[in-house]
Amino acid sequence: MKKRILIMFTVIFTMNIYAQKTHLDYKVHDVGQVRQLVTNMGTLWRAGTDYPGLIYSEFPRGSFEEHIGEGGIWIGAINESTGDTTVSVTTSWNSNFEFYPTAEPWDSIWVVHKNDTVDIPYWHKYVGISDQDFVCRYSDDNLSNIPSHKPLHVEVIQTSYAWASPPLDQMIVYNFYIIPKKVNLRKAYIAYWLDANVGYRGTSWDFALDDYSVYYKDKHMGMGIDNPGGADGNAVSPIAMKIFPPKNILADSIRWTFNWYPGQGMGAPPSDDVLRYKQMAAGVIMEDQQDPIGSQFIIAFGPFNINVGDTLHFQVGEILGHGVNGVLANLKILDWLVQKNFKVPSPPPVPPLRVQTMNHQVILSWKPQDGDVNPETYFDPNRGDSVSQPFEGYRLYKSTQSISGPWTLLGEYDIANDGYGNETGLQHEYVDKGLLNNFEYYYSVTAFSKEDKSINFPSQESSIFANAKTVVPGTEPPQTVGEVAVVPNPYRGDIAYYSYNPPWEKPQITRSTWMEQDRRIQFINLPANCVIKIYSLAGDYIFTINHNNPNKGYEDWNLTSYVGQAVSSGIYLFTVEDLSTKQVQVGKFVIIK
Amino acid sequence: MIHRGIIIFIMIPLLTYAQYQRPGSTDAQFLKIGVSPRGTAMGDAYISVVEGAEATYYNAAELPWIKGTDIVFNHNFWFAGINHDFVAATHSFEELGTFGLSVTALYTDEMKVRTPLQPDGTGETFYAGNYRFGLSYARFFTDRVTIGATISYINLSLYKDFKADAVSVDIATMYTSDFRGFKFAMAITNFGSNVKFVNESYPLPTAFTFGASINAIENENQKVILSFSALKPNDGKPLSQVGIEWNFHNQFFARGGYKINYDVATFTFGGGVKFSISNINTRFDYSYSSFGLLGVAHRIGIGINLE
């Protein structure tokens, strides 16, 4: 662990020096039930990017259950020019990061939706396959100052797929295109390295120290499983990685290796390239891990001879589910999906949702208008039946907790008298009344399709999350200052404001526990353009809030000073200066904690 | 004098480099608001200038110099409908020393109770108040050095069922010279227990203050006092103040001051009159203090002295 920390520090230090030579990027797959981080360094964890979150692979969505500590490929080969045996590593224990994008601004992670066409400089006319494709590129020779690194001069184009609807929303698919640029690769082996950390992501690392590794030989799938109990309780899902080897190579000629490492000082990937290559090429399937002290493994396959100008293409499926049986059920679906080359029915386009806020109510409208993508007329070439317009209906959802749910179905409206769905009839507007002003509410409208009875594929629903909107009912900003007030007054530390439904206070999205900085008082009846300054009773300056929004008449404050420290109980003064009229209102409020 | 100079010399770097800011981190902030119209007119550079019963608030070490009985009533029109009052009385007991009683009261006007579910008001109203009851004692240490202390009970009432209290001590000392009325004073104020309402406990706004004053002009008809003071609060950067008072025939007074390094407080000014009715010496004072966007604080006071 010390060595790992030292390497990490070295890498981060190096990163800061040579940051101008690479354009790091990250994106999170978030349309389905898996929230998965992807970077353009080829890793499934933050690596050298500035991704601010704590969880890299969350399933079920919003559960704070983590599954990945590290994930990424290794490419080992004999460099035909030099005769060296080297391994280029995206991520691993005992290794530097060796794959980076270029510094070009477009060398980031491209987001492409199903059937959209985009012109990526290294992939012209790329067509989206899934509901959310990510496309990126990295190579092992973009940075020349990586310690102990001998590049193979290999470029990797990576695409990843995520789907919004069952039965595909519990998996991610990764495509890897391995492209030698300068030297031919001899006896190349690919390894997928997964450091599985399965369990509720609390504040310590204990959740990662009770996992174990299992391999399904006939499926070429490794699984990291959480041992029940322990610091992280019982995990909903293990995490599995399945390799789909290159299609144009005889299966018999591929040698497979499954090697797991217990960690905790009892075994880790070697730092030496030759030793690492030997492990990748060993052709040994280790027995499943028995002691649940940590799950880290590689699935390696090869050998391949890849010449300059050739491309080696393989796929990796990341599979989650409810328990091992859930993963195995999803694996069947994934196999079928890959066999069909991902040509499966898709959900309708996301409906155009328009929201109008009023005093204590919200009007939601989703009737397609000119210029909108119309889900009611979409055509799906991948259906097995002959239905030319597979749109069936809409569903309206509401949440009072967060834009990630949990969602309550407010209404379902489908085409009447067509033999599918509930025959409720279509509707395009909904008025939600009796709401609290200045509280956040969340709404989403989805469109769903008819089920495909020919291939027995369920109705597909567009992503709730892709269309989710935050709505705050309330009144228009007043003309100027004079009626500005503070809510709640007095602010009472004995009331659990976070237990309101909808909550008045809530933890930041990256946490599940309320903390001092989540406190909230609100200045209401603010004019459109004003500055609020908060002072202690004696006139010490505490904080400034700038407000410039003609549609919103309030601002929040979390009871911390401009140095980020919690303020004490007592009487506070505030001024609100209307920047349009220069009028100033002076007021007061009380905080009790 | 040498020792005093050394103390000042040691103090200067301490005050200069103590820049740690913690705004809003102490409770009972009303203890930081000046109560005297004369003192605030001089920018609160008042620790060595203070006379009369106001010494119970600013510098108890001044009390032994008061003859007989002194009583003061001050009112401060603070911001946003907040009222701030100070009442004090002192009496000199020949051999025993001088005692003083003081009451500081700060209270709001009526406020609407607002909750997230009823932001326009629940129909209920409330008041918040902060109170301080002080007992002061001082005596001569030598014929030029006096020492004094005030022990205070502080009561904070923010809402029904939400009250807190604390006990604090102020300790002060002052040196008075024969040279042009030069005075030097030091004080530690509001040293005491923490304040807790629900779950969180916060300290009082303790400060170390020192200051000096001198009669720059002194003749038969008029006197001009220049004063300076500096303080290091426990919740912010060092602050200092300068003040000036012009005295005409010991009847008419004009004053000005400036507050240095404050967030919003800047210049101050005021005036006063003093006269005698039936052997009762009476004084009226007024001050104007500028606080930027918060507005202006006006203070008025009346004091009497019975020898």
CSV table of C-alpha atoms in Angstrom, one decimal, chain A residues 158-336:
chain,number,residue,atom,x,y,z
A,158,GLN,CA,-12.8,2.7,-26.7
A,159,THR,CA,-16.6,2.9,-27.0
A,160,SER,CA,-19.0,2.0,-24.2
A,161,TYR,CA,-22.7,1.4,-24.3
A,162,ALA,CA,-25.4,1.9,-21.7
A,163,TRP,CA,-29.2,1.4,-22.0
A,164,ALA,CA,-32.1,3.1,-20.3
A,165,SER,CA,-34.6,0.3,-20.1
A,166,PRO,CA,-35.0,-3.3,-18.9
A,167,PRO,CA,-33.7,-5.8,-19.7
A,168,LEU,CA,-30.5,-4.0,-20.7
A,169,ASP,CA,-30.2,-1.3,-18.0
A,170,GLN,CA,-28.0,-3.4,-15.6
A,171,MET,CA,-25.0,-3.7,-17.8
A,172,ILE,CA,-22.4,-1.7,-19.7
A,173,VAL,CA,-20.6,-2.9,-22.8
A,174,TYR,CA,-17.1,-1.8,-23.7
A,175,ASN,CA,-15.5,-2.1,-27.2
A,176,PHE,CA,-11.8,-1.9,-27.5
A,177,TYR,CA,-10.0,-1.3,-30.8
A,178,ILE,CA,-6.3,-2.0,-30.5
A,179,ILE,CA,-4.4,-0.3,-33.3
A,180,PRO,CA,-0.5,-0.6,-33.5
A,181,LYS,CA,0.9,2.6,-35.0
A,182,LYS,CA,4.6,2.1,-35.4
A,183,VAL,CA,5.7,-1.4,-34.7
A,184,ASN,CA,4.1,-4.8,-35.3
A,185,LEU,CA,3.0,-6.6,-32.1
A,186,ARG,CA,4.0,-10.2,-31.7
A,187,LYS,CA,2.5,-12.6,-29.3
A,188,ALA,CA,0.3,-9.9,-27.9
A,189,TYR,CA,-1.9,-10.7,-24.9
A,190,ILE,CA,-4.7,-8.5,-23.6
A,191,ALA,CA,-5.7,-8.5,-19.9
A,192,TYR,CA,-8.7,-7.0,-18.3
A,193,TRP,CA,-7.7,-5.9,-14.8
A,194,LEU,CA,-10.5,-5.4,-12.3
A,195,ASP,CA,-10.0,-4.3,-8.7
A,196,ALA,CA,-13.5,-5.1,-7.4
A,197,ASN,CA,-14.6,-3.2,-4.3
A,198,VAL,CA,-18.1,-4.3,-3.6
A,199,GLY,CA,-20.3,-2.9,-0.9
A,200,TYR,CA,-21.9,0.2,0.7
A,201,ARG,CA,-19.4,3.0,0.2
A,202,GLY,CA,-19.1,4.4,3.8
A,203,THR,CA,-16.3,6.5,5.1
A,204,SER,CA,-13.6,3.8,5.4
A,205,TRP,CA,-11.9,1.2,3.1
A,206,ASP,CA,-13.3,-1.7,5.1
A,207,PHE,CA,-16.0,-2.3,2.6
A,208,ALA,CA,-13.3,-3.4,0.0
A,209,LEU,CA,-11.6,-5.9,2.3
A,210,ASP,CA,-14.2,-8.6,2.3
A,211,ASP,CA,-14.6,-9.5,-1.3
A,212,TYR,CA,-13.4,-12.5,-3.3
A,213,SER,CA,-12.9,-13.4,-7.0
A,214,VAL,CA,-14.6,-16.2,-8.9
A,215,TYR,CA,-14.2,-17.2,-12.6
A,216,TYR,CA,-16.6,-18.9,-15.0
A,217,LYS,CA,-14.3,-20.7,-17.3
A,218,ASP,CA,-16.8,-21.5,-20.1
A,219,LYS,CA,-18.1,-18.0,-20.1
A,220,HIS,CA,-14.7,-16.2,-19.8
A,221,MET,CA,-16.2,-14.1,-17.0
A,222,GLY,CA,-14.7,-13.0,-13.8
A,223,MET,CA,-16.8,-11.9,-10.8
A,224,GLY,CA,-16.0,-9.9,-7.7
A,225,ILE,CA,-18.4,-10.9,-4.9
A,226,ASP,CA,-19.0,-9.3,-1.5
A,227,ASN,CA,-18.9,-11.6,1.5
A,228,PRO,CA,-22.1,-11.1,3.4
A,229,GLY,CA,-21.9,-9.0,6.6
A,230,GLY,CA,-18.8,-7.1,7.7
A,231,ALA,CA,-18.4,-3.3,7.7
A,232,ASP,CA,-20.5,-2.9,4.6
A,233,GLY,CA,-23.4,-5.3,5.3
A,234,ASN,CA,-24.8,-7.3,2.5
A,235,ALA,CA,-24.3,-6.1,-1.1
A,236,VAL,CA,-27.1,-6.2,-3.6
A,237,SER,CA,-24.9,-7.1,-6.5
A,238,PRO,CA,-21.5,-8.6,-7.3
A,239,ILE,CA,-19.7,-7.2,-10.4
A,240,ALA,CA,-18.8,-9.4,-13.3
A,241,MET,CA,-16.6,-8.7,-16.3
A,242,LYS,CA,-17.0,-11.0,-19.4
A,243,ILE,CA,-14.6,-11.0,-22.3
A,244,PHE,CA,-16.0,-11.4,-25.8
A,245,PRO,CA,-12.8,-12.3,-27.8
A,246,PRO,CA,-12.1,-11.1,-31.3
A,247,LYS,CA,-14.6,-12.6,-33.7
A,248,ASN,CA,-12.2,-13.2,-36.6
A,249,ILE,CA,-9.8,-15.4,-34.6
A,250,LEU,CA,-10.3,-19.1,-34.0
A,251,ALA,CA,-11.5,-19.7,-30.5
A,252,ASP,CA,-9.2,-22.7,-30.2
A,253,SER,CA,-6.1,-20.6,-30.8
A,254,ILE,CA,-6.8,-18.4,-27.8
A,255,ARG,CA,-5.2,-19.1,-24.5
A,256,TRP,CA,-7.0,-17.9,-21.4
A,257,THR,CA,-5.6,-16.9,-18.1
A,258,PHE,CA,-7.5,-16.1,-14.9
A,259,ASN,CA,-5.3,-14.8,-12.1
A,260,TRP,CA,-6.6,-13.3,-8.9
A,261,TYR,CA,-4.6,-11.3,-6.3
A,262,PRO,CA,-5.6,-11.4,-2.7
A,263,GLY,CA,-4.0,-8.0,-1.9
A,264,GLN,CA,-3.3,-7.0,1.7
A,265,GLY,CA,0.4,-7.7,1.2
A,266,MET,CA,-0.2,-11.3,0.1
A,267,GLY,CA,-0.1,-10.9,-3.7
A,268,ALA,CA,-0.3,-8.2,-6.3
A,269,PRO,CA,0.5,-7.6,-10.0
A,270,PRO,CA,4.3,-7.4,-10.5
A,271,SER,CA,5.8,-4.1,-11.4
A,272,ASP,CA,8.3,-5.7,-13.9
A,273,ASP,CA,6.9,-5.9,-17.5
A,274,VAL,CA,8.4,-9.2,-18.2
A,275,LEU,CA,6.9,-10.8,-15.1
A,276,ARG,CA,3.6,-9.1,-15.8
A,277,TYR,CA,3.6,-10.4,-19.4
A,278,LYS,CA,4.4,-13.9,-18.2
A,279,GLN,CA,1.4,-13.8,-15.9
A,280,MET,CA,-0.8,-12.6,-18.8
A,281,ALA,CA,0.5,-15.4,-21.1
A,282,ALA,CA,0.5,-18.1,-18.4
A,283,GLY,CA,-2.6,-19.9,-19.7
A,284,VAL,CA,-3.4,-20.9,-16.1
A,285,ILE,CA,-6.9,-20.7,-14.6
A,286,MET,CA,-6.6,-20.2,-10.9
A,287,GLU,CA,-9.0,-21.9,-8.5
A,288,ASP,CA,-11.7,-19.5,-7.2
A,289,GLN,CA,-10.6,-17.4,-4.3
A,290,GLN,CA,-11.7,-18.8,-0.9
A,291,ASP,CA,-10.7,-16.2,1.6
A,292,PRO,CA,-12.8,-13.0,1.2
A,293,ILE,CA,-10.1,-10.4,1.9
A,294,GLY,CA,-10.3,-8.5,-1.4
A,295,SER,CA,-11.1,-9.1,-5.0
A,296,GLN,CA,-8.5,-8.2,-7.7
A,297,PHE,CA,-8.1,-10.2,-10.9
A,298,ILE,CA,-7.1,-10.3,-14.5
A,299,ILE,CA,-8.7,-12.2,-17.3
A,300,ALA,CA,-6.1,-12.4,-20.0
A,301,PHE,CA,-6.3,-13.8,-23.5
A,302,GLY,CA,-4.1,-14.2,-26.6
A,303,PRO,CA,-1.7,-14.5,-28.4
A,304,PHE,CA,-2.4,-12.2,-31.3
A,305,ASN,CA,-0.1,-10.9,-34.0
A,306,ILE,CA,-1.2,-7.4,-34.8
A,307,ASN,CA,0.5,-5.6,-37.6
A,308,VAL,CA,0.7,-1.9,-38.2
A,309,GLY,CA,-2.5,-1.1,-40.1
A,310,ASP,CA,-4.5,-3.9,-38.4
A,311,THR,CA,-7.1,-3.5,-35.7
A,312,LEU,CA,-7.8,-6.0,-33.0
A,313,HIS,CA,-11.4,-5.6,-31.7
A,314,PHE,CA,-12.8,-7.3,-28.7
A,315,GLN,CA,-15.6,-6.5,-26.2
A,316,VAL,CA,-16.0,-6.5,-22.5
A,317,GLY,CA,-19.3,-6.7,-20.7
A,318,GLU,CA,-19.7,-5.2,-17.2
A,319,ILE,CA,-22.6,-7.1,-15.7
A,320,LEU,CA,-24.4,-6.3,-12.5
A,321,GLY,CA,-27.7,-7.6,-11.1
A,322,HIS,CA,-29.5,-8.7,-8.0
A,323,GLY,CA,-27.2,-11.3,-6.6
A,324,VAL,CA,-25.1,-13.9,-8.5
A,325,ASN,CA,-28.3,-15.3,-10.1
A,326,GLY,CA,-29.3,-11.8,-11.2
A,327,VAL,CA,-25.9,-11.4,-12.9
A,328,LEU,CA,-26.1,-14.8,-14.6
A,329,ALA,CA,-29.6,-13.9,-15.9
A,330,ASN,CA,-28.2,-10.6,-17.2
A,331,LEU,CA,-25.3,-12.5,-18.8
A,332,LYS,CA,-27.8,-14.5,-20.9
A,333,ILE,CA,-29.3,-11.3,-22.1
A,334,LEU,CA,-25.9,-9.8,-22.8
A,335,ASP,CA,-24.9,-12.8,-24.8
A,336,TRP,CA,-28.0,-12.6,-26.9
